[in-house]
PDB file of C-alpha atoms and ligand atoms in Angstrom:
ATOM      1  CA  MET A   1     -16.142   3.173 -19.876  1.00  0.00           C
ATOM      2  CA  THR A   2     -19.203   3.408 -21.930  1.00  0.00           C
ATOM      3  CA  GLN A   3     -22.814   3.364 -21.262  1.00  0.00           C
ATOM      4  CA  ALA A   4     -24.132  -0.003 -22.585  1.00  0.00           C
ATOM      5  CA  SER A   5     -27.484  -2.189 -22.351  1.00  0.00           C
ATOM      6  CA  SER A   6     -27.620  -5.355 -20.458  1.00  0.00           C
ATOM      7  CA  LYS A   7     -25.875  -8.388 -22.442  1.00  0.00           C
ATOM      8  CA  PRO A   8     -26.268 -11.965 -21.870  1.00  0.00           C
ATOM      9  CA  GLY A   9     -23.578 -13.061 -19.232  1.00  0.00           C
ATOM     10  CA  SER A  10     -23.700  -9.452 -17.605  1.00  0.00           C
ATOM     11  CA  VAL A  11     -24.479  -8.777 -13.926  1.00  0.00           C
ATOM     12  CA  SER A  12     -25.115  -5.767 -12.065  1.00  0.00           C
ATOM     13  CA  ILE A  13     -22.639  -5.178  -8.932  1.00  0.00           C
ATOM     14  CA  GLY A  14     -24.441  -2.061  -7.406  1.00  0.00           C
ATOM     15  CA  ARG A  15     -24.991   1.643  -8.004  1.00  0.00           C
ATOM     16  CA  TYR A  16     -21.932   3.295  -9.296  1.00  0.00           C
ATOM     17  CA  ASP A  17     -22.666   6.565  -6.828  1.00  0.00           C
ATOM     18  CA  ASP A  18     -22.367   3.883  -4.148  1.00  0.00           C
ATOM     19  CA  LEU A  19     -19.424   1.698  -5.158  1.00  0.00           C
ATOM     20  CA  ARG A  20     -17.242   4.723  -6.292  1.00  0.00           C
ATOM     21  CA  GLN A  21     -16.822   5.672  -2.877  1.00  0.00           C
ATOM     22  CA  LYS A  22     -14.308   2.827  -2.598  1.00  0.00           C
ATOM     23  CA  GLU A  23     -11.226   2.450  -4.444  1.00  0.00           C
ATOM     24  CA  ARG A  24     -11.820  -1.093  -4.921  1.00  0.00           C
ATOM     25  CA  VAL A  25     -14.036  -4.243  -4.403  1.00  0.00           C
ATOM     26  CA  VAL A  26     -13.194  -7.864  -4.696  1.00  0.00           C
ATOM     27  CA  LEU A  27     -16.266 -10.009  -5.700  1.00  0.00           C
ATOM     28  CA  ASP A  28     -17.082 -13.738  -6.148  1.00  0.00           C
ATOM     29  CA  ILE A  29     -19.672 -13.884  -9.013  1.00  0.00           C
ATOM     30  CA  ASP A  30     -20.439 -17.693  -9.718  1.00  0.00           C
ATOM     31  CA  GLY A  31     -17.049 -18.926  -8.715  1.00  0.00           C
ATOM     32  CA  THR A  32     -15.217 -16.092 -10.580  1.00  0.00           C
ATOM     33  CA  SER A  33     -13.155 -13.755  -8.620  1.00  0.00           C
ATOM     34  CA  VAL A  34     -13.087 -10.165  -9.836  1.00  0.00           C
ATOM     35  CA  GLY A  35     -11.349  -6.810  -8.540  1.00  0.00           C
ATOM     36  CA  VAL A  36     -13.155  -3.651  -9.576  1.00  0.00           C
ATOM     37  CA  TYR A  37     -11.214  -0.533  -9.218  1.00  0.00           C
ATOM     38  CA  PHE A  38     -12.598   3.056  -9.067  1.00  0.00           C
ATOM     39  CA  ILE A  39     -10.032   5.939  -9.827  1.00  0.00           C
ATOM     40  CA  GLY A  40     -11.291   9.467 -10.718  1.00  0.00           C
ATOM     41  CA  ASP A  41     -14.131   8.769 -13.373  1.00  0.00           C
ATOM     42  CA  GLU A  42     -12.538   5.625 -14.400  1.00  0.00           C
ATOM     43  CA  ILE A  43     -13.699   2.001 -13.571  1.00  0.00           C
ATOM     44  CA  ARG A  44     -11.598  -1.164 -14.313  1.00  0.00           C
ATOM     45  CA  ALA A  45     -12.332  -4.723 -13.489  1.00  0.00           C
ATOM     46  CA  TRP A  46      -9.714  -7.468 -13.687  1.00  0.00           C
ATOM     47  CA  HIS A  47      -9.795 -11.313 -13.171  1.00  0.00           C
ATOM     48  CA  ASN A  48      -8.433 -11.713  -9.682  1.00  0.00           C
ATOM     49  CA  THR A  49      -5.873 -14.143 -10.868  1.00  0.00           C
ATOM     50  CA  CYS A  50      -2.293 -12.999 -11.288  1.00  0.00           C
ATOM     51  CA  PRO A  51      -0.506 -13.918 -14.721  1.00  0.00           C
ATOM     52  CA  HIS A  52       2.817 -14.861 -12.811  1.00  0.00           C
ATOM     53  CA  SER A  53       1.461 -17.782 -10.529  1.00  0.00           C
ATOM     54  CA  GLY A  54      -2.102 -17.163 -10.342  1.00  0.00           C
ATOM     55  CA  GLY A  55      -2.012 -15.240  -7.057  1.00  0.00           C
ATOM     56  CA  PRO A  56      -5.218 -13.285  -5.831  1.00  0.00           C
ATOM     57  CA  VAL A  57      -3.593  -9.856  -7.284  1.00  0.00           C
ATOM     58  CA  CYS A  58      -6.641  -7.760  -6.777  1.00  0.00           C
ATOM     59  CA  GLN A  59      -6.279  -8.359  -3.057  1.00  0.00           C
ATOM     60  CA  GLY A  60      -2.977  -6.679  -3.193  1.00  0.00           C
ATOM     61  CA  LYS A  61      -2.441  -3.090  -2.105  1.00  0.00           C
ATOM     62  CA  THR A  62      -2.278  -0.183  -4.467  1.00  0.00           C
ATOM     63  CA  VAL A  63       0.811   2.346  -4.793  1.00  0.00           C
ATOM     64  CA  PRO A  64       1.964   4.947  -6.794  1.00  0.00           C
ATOM     65  CA  ARG A  65       4.266   3.970  -9.626  1.00  0.00           C
ATOM     66  CA  THR A  66       7.988   4.083  -8.202  1.00  0.00           C
ATOM     67  CA  LEU A  67      10.717   5.214 -10.392  1.00  0.00           C
ATOM     68  CA  GLN A  68      14.454   4.882 -10.089  1.00  0.00           C
ATOM     69  CA  GLY A  69      16.175   8.050 -11.501  1.00  0.00           C
ATOM     70  CA  VAL A  70      19.653   7.406 -13.238  1.00  0.00           C
ATOM     71  CA  GLU A  71      22.183   9.934 -13.937  1.00  0.00           C
ATOM     72  CA  GLU A  72      22.856  10.202 -17.579  1.00  0.00           C
ATOM     73  CA  GLY A  73      26.524   9.491 -18.344  1.00  0.00           C
ATOM     74  CA  THR A  74      27.611   7.999 -15.008  1.00  0.00           C
ATOM     75  CA  GLY A  75      24.674   5.698 -14.221  1.00  0.00           C
ATOM     76  CA  LYS A  76      24.774   7.034 -10.824  1.00  0.00           C
ATOM     77  CA  SER A  77      21.486   6.365  -9.008  1.00  0.00           C
ATOM     78  CA  LEU A  78      19.307   9.459  -8.395  1.00  0.00           C
ATOM     79  CA  GLY A  79      17.105   7.585  -5.777  1.00  0.00           C
ATOM     80  CA  LEU A  80      13.596   6.711  -5.865  1.00  0.00           C
ATOM     81  CA  THR A  81      10.783   8.807  -6.811  1.00  0.00           C
ATOM     82  CA  LEU A  82       6.919   8.300  -6.914  1.00  0.00           C
ATOM     83  CA  ASP A  83       4.804   9.196  -9.908  1.00  0.00           C
ATOM     84  CA  HIS A  84       1.550   9.796  -8.367  1.00  0.00           C
ATOM     85  CA  SER A  85      -0.315  10.114 -11.744  1.00  0.00           C
ATOM     86  CA  ARG A  86      -0.112   6.246 -12.026  1.00  0.00           C
ATOM     87  CA  ARG A  87      -1.490   3.686  -9.561  1.00  0.00           C
ATOM     88  CA  MET A  88      -0.062   0.265  -9.596  1.00  0.00           C
ATOM     89  CA  ILE A  89      -1.706  -2.907  -8.141  1.00  0.00           C
ATOM     90  CA  VAL A  90       1.023  -5.074  -6.218  1.00  0.00           C
ATOM     91  CA  CYS A  91       0.334  -8.607  -6.295  1.00  0.00           C
ATOM     92  CA  PRO A  92       0.504  -9.903  -2.456  1.00  0.00           C
ATOM     93  CA  TRP A  93       2.251 -13.443  -3.528  1.00  0.00           C
ATOM     94  CA  HIS A  94       5.585 -12.268  -5.187  1.00  0.00           C
ATOM     95  CA  GLY A  95       5.409  -8.348  -5.656  1.00  0.00           C
ATOM     96  CA  PHE A  96       4.621  -7.956  -9.414  1.00  0.00           C
ATOM     97  CA  GLU A  97       3.002  -4.779 -10.105  1.00  0.00           C
ATOM     98  CA  PHE A  98       0.410  -3.847 -12.755  1.00  0.00           C
ATOM     99  CA  ASP A  99      -0.846  -0.400 -13.926  1.00  0.00           C
ATOM    100  CA  LEU A 100      -4.283  -0.097 -12.426  1.00  0.00           C
ATOM    101  CA  LEU A 101      -5.770   1.342 -15.678  1.00  0.00           C
ATOM    102  CA  THR A 102      -4.105  -0.769 -18.285  1.00  0.00           C
ATOM    103  CA  GLY A 103      -3.401  -4.228 -16.354  1.00  0.00           C
ATOM    104  CA  ILE A 104       0.224  -3.903 -17.922  1.00  0.00           C
ATOM    105  CA  HIS A 105       3.012  -5.260 -15.774  1.00  0.00           C
ATOM    106  CA  ALA A 106       5.375  -2.235 -14.684  1.00  0.00           C
ATOM    107  CA  ILE A 107       8.408  -3.463 -16.808  1.00  0.00           C
ATOM    108  CA  ASP A 108       7.181  -6.291 -19.268  1.00  0.00           C
ATOM    109  CA  GLU A 109       4.132  -5.222 -21.183  1.00  0.00           C
ATOM    110  CA  ARG A 110       3.725  -8.684 -22.355  1.00  0.00           C
ATOM    111  CA  THR A 111       2.501  -9.569 -18.717  1.00  0.00           C
ATOM    112  CA  ARG A 112      -1.046  -8.366 -18.400  1.00  0.00           C
ATOM    113  CA  LEU A 113      -3.975  -8.722 -16.125  1.00  0.00           C
ATOM    114  CA  ARG A 114      -6.909 -10.245 -17.732  1.00  0.00           C
ATOM    115  CA  PRO A 115      -9.864  -7.686 -18.005  1.00  0.00           C
ATOM    116  CA  VAL A 116     -13.423  -8.151 -17.303  1.00  0.00           C
ATOM    117  CA  PRO A 117     -15.688  -5.711 -19.471  1.00  0.00           C
ATOM    118  CA  VAL A 118     -17.326  -3.285 -17.162  1.00  0.00           C
ATOM    119  CA  ALA A 119     -20.275  -0.703 -18.313  1.00  0.00           C
ATOM    120  CA  LEU A 120     -22.422   1.792 -16.687  1.00  0.00           C
ATOM    121  CA  VAL A 121     -25.875   0.794 -17.212  1.00  0.00           C
ATOM    122  CA  ASP A 122     -28.788   2.986 -15.779  1.00  0.00           C
ATOM    123  CA  GLY A 123     -26.417   4.002 -13.006  1.00  0.00           C
ATOM    124  CA  ASP A 124     -25.452   0.585 -12.239  1.00  0.00           C
ATOM    125  CA  VAL A 125     -22.128  -0.992 -12.567  1.00  0.00           C
ATOM    126  CA  VAL A 126     -22.450  -4.104 -14.690  1.00  0.00           C
ATOM    127  CA  LEU A 127     -19.793  -6.591 -15.568  1.00  0.00           C
ATOM    128  CA  THR A 128     -19.814  -9.214 -18.401  1.00  0.00           C
ATOM    129  CA  LEU A 129     -18.289 -12.619 -17.716  1.00  0.00           C
ATOM    130  CA  GLY A 130     -17.685 -14.593 -20.775  1.00  0.00           C
TER     131      GLY A 130
HETATM  132  S1  LIG B 201       1.385 -14.860  -8.462  1.00  0.00           S
HETATM  133 FE1  LIG B 201       1.537 -12.770  -8.539  1.00  0.00          FE
HETATM  134  S2  LIG B 201       3.422 -11.951  -8.335  1.00  0.00           S
HETATM  135 FE2  LIG B 201       3.595 -14.238  -8.323  1.00  0.00          FE
END
């Protein structure tokens, strides 16, 4: 995320120091639903419309990335493990999972959340809607 000056179509959603206490806020801005996520020092904003069938993806829970280990040679399952270095947003309609930081689907990188540009402006979190 970058520091930026105000642009046409931009809207402040509040102070960064207050908002970062939450992992997520979902807002309606002039009829556009947006999910804004705070993870470490990173901020991401995604349109709250799932690329699968239009579900409210940003209202889904966030979970660590789940991995299925497979034994080389035999293909035998080694069970599930969790990758706590990555957070996934789980769409509440059909369970598609998207990387919280990149918006990319867990296994199909062509399927992605639609980003909303976000910046810090004088300590405010500012979204730019086109
Ligand atoms: S609408 Fe999101 S997974 Fe189907």
